[in-house]
PDB file of C-alpha atoms in Angstrom:
ATOM      1  CA  UNK A 314      -7.139 -35.713  20.121  1.00 55.00           C
ATOM      2  CA  UNK A 315      -5.913 -36.950  23.340  1.00 66.00           C
ATOM      3  CA  UNK A 316      -8.075 -35.778  26.486  1.00 68.00           C
ATOM      4  CA  UNK A 317      -4.669 -34.761  28.246  1.00 72.00           C
ATOM      5  CA  UNK A 318      -4.044 -32.012  25.378  1.00 81.00           C
ATOM      6  CA  UNK A 319      -7.379 -30.552  25.993  1.00 81.00           C
ATOM      7  CA  UNK A 320      -6.602 -28.868  29.105  1.00 81.00           C
ATOM      8  CA  UNK A 321      -3.073 -27.871  28.102  1.00 82.00           C
ATOM      9  CA  UNK A 322      -4.393 -26.294  25.152  1.00 81.00           C
ATOM     10  CA  UNK A 323      -7.077 -24.457  27.180  1.00 81.00           C
ATOM     11  CA  UNK A 324      -4.596 -23.104  29.650  1.00 81.00           C
ATOM     12  CA  UNK A 325      -2.274 -21.970  26.659  1.00 80.00           C
ATOM     13  CA  UNK A 326      -5.254 -20.155  25.535  1.00 76.00           C
ATOM     14  CA  UNK A 327      -6.365 -18.598  28.879  1.00 75.00           C
ATOM     15  CA  UNK A 328      -2.236 -17.283  29.033  1.00 76.00           C
ATOM     16  CA  UNK A 329      -2.441 -15.821  25.933  1.00 72.00           C
ATOM     17  CA  UNK A 330      -5.910 -14.033  26.275  1.00 67.00           C
ATOM     18  CA  UNK A 331      -4.163 -12.294  29.356  1.00 66.00           C
ATOM     19  CA  UNK A 332      -1.640 -10.629  27.353  1.00 67.00           C
ATOM     20  CA  UNK A 333      -3.918  -9.163  24.605  1.00 67.00           C
ATOM     21  CA  UNK A 334      -4.858  -5.671  24.782  1.00 71.00           C
ATOM     22  CA  UNK A 335      -7.733  -4.061  26.726  1.00 77.00           C
ATOM     23  CA  UNK A 336     -10.936  -3.387  24.775  1.00 75.00           C
ATOM     24  CA  UNK A 337     -12.030   0.525  25.331  1.00 75.00           C
ATOM     25  CA  UNK A 338     -15.208   1.172  26.820  1.00 72.00           C
ATOM     26  CA  UNK A 339     -16.774   2.534  23.815  1.00 69.00           C
ATOM     27  CA  UNK A 340     -16.072  -0.605  21.903  1.00 76.00           C
ATOM     28  CA  UNK A 341     -16.772  -2.906  24.714  1.00 78.00           C
ATOM     29  CA  UNK A 342     -20.370  -1.371  25.547  1.00 78.00           C
ATOM     30  CA  UNK A 343     -21.780   0.113  22.533  1.00 77.00           C
ATOM     31  CA  UNK A 344     -25.059   0.288  23.920  1.00 81.00           C
ATOM     32  CA  UNK A 345     -24.009   2.219  27.537  1.00 81.00           C
ATOM     33  CA  UNK A 346     -24.966   5.550  26.977  1.00 83.00           C
ATOM     34  CA  UNK A 347     -23.205   6.556  30.294  1.00 84.00           C
ATOM     35  CA  UNK A 348     -19.514   5.675  28.718  1.00 78.00           C
ATOM     36  CA  UNK A 349     -17.319   8.139  27.470  1.00 79.00           C
ATOM     37  CA  UNK A 350     -16.589   8.545  23.986  1.00 77.00           C
ATOM     38  CA  UNK A 351     -13.756  10.141  21.706  1.00 79.00           C
ATOM     39  CA  UNK A 352     -14.922  13.923  20.688  1.00 87.00           C
ATOM     40  CA  UNK A 353     -15.854  13.760  17.152  1.00 88.00           C
ATOM     41  CA  UNK A 354     -13.823  16.170  14.888  1.00 90.00           C
ATOM     42  CA  UNK A 355     -14.383  17.338  11.390  1.00 91.00           C
ATOM     43  CA  UNK A 356     -11.033  16.857   8.943  1.00 87.00           C
ATOM     44  CA  UNK A 357     -11.107  17.870   5.564  1.00 91.00           C
ATOM     45  CA  UNK A 358     -10.596  15.063   2.782  1.00 91.00           C
ATOM     46  CA  UNK A 359      -8.444  17.355   0.652  1.00 90.00           C
ATOM     47  CA  UNK A 360      -6.419  18.719   3.203  1.00 88.00           C
ATOM     48  CA  UNK A 361      -2.752  18.503   2.713  1.00 87.00           C
ATOM     49  CA  UNK A 362      -3.543  17.702  -1.195  1.00 90.00           C
ATOM     50  CA  UNK A 363      -1.136  19.194  -4.417  1.00 87.00           C
ATOM     51  CA  UNK A 364      -2.605  20.396  -7.077  1.00 86.00           C
ATOM     52  CA  UNK A 365      -0.915  18.880 -10.080  1.00 87.00           C
ATOM     53  CA  UNK A 366      -2.055  20.757 -12.857  1.00 88.00           C
ATOM     54  CA  UNK A 367      -0.245  21.059 -16.130  1.00 89.00           C
ATOM     55  CA  UNK A 368       2.315  24.205 -16.250  1.00 85.00           C
ATOM     56  CA  UNK A 369       4.199  25.926 -19.089  1.00 89.00           C
ATOM     57  CA  UNK A 370       7.450  24.943 -19.948  1.00 90.00           C
ATOM     58  CA  UNK A 371      10.852  26.461 -18.616  1.00 89.00           C
ATOM     59  CA  UNK A 372      14.111  27.174 -20.148  1.00 92.00           C
ATOM     60  CA  UNK A 373      15.906  24.539 -18.854  1.00 92.00           C
ATOM     61  CA  UNK A 374      19.289  26.236 -18.847  1.00 92.00           C
ATOM     62  CA  UNK A 375      17.948  28.628 -16.299  1.00 91.00           C
ATOM     63  CA  UNK A 376      16.488  25.561 -14.174  1.00 90.00           C
ATOM     64  CA  UNK A 377      19.899  24.149 -14.244  1.00 91.00           C
ATOM     65  CA  UNK A 378      21.338  27.017 -12.477  1.00 90.00           C
ATOM     66  CA  UNK A 379      18.988  27.206 -10.118  1.00 90.00           C
ATOM     67  CA  UNK A 380      19.618  24.202  -8.927  1.00 91.00           C
ATOM     68  CA  UNK A 381      22.900  23.530  -9.392  1.00 89.00           C
ATOM     69  CA  UNK A 382      25.956  24.415  -7.371  1.00 89.00           C
ATOM     70  CA  UNK A 383      26.551  27.836  -6.168  1.00 83.00           C
ATOM     71  CA  UNK A 384      30.061  29.284  -7.040  1.00 75.00           C
TER      72      UNK A 384
END
């Protein structure tokens, strides 16, 4: 690699680095006790889950009437 390309690559890297998103303080300084952190909240693992237990078979003619067009 020629010596002329090194400063050009460094300048491009610096310019692209300036466009990156900033890192939140609680991630950038994890050992600082004065940094504010997001609140911790409990979320259930099974929240919103549906049960898929076996059901008894139903009359297919009645089911068709329920979902079919109303006359």
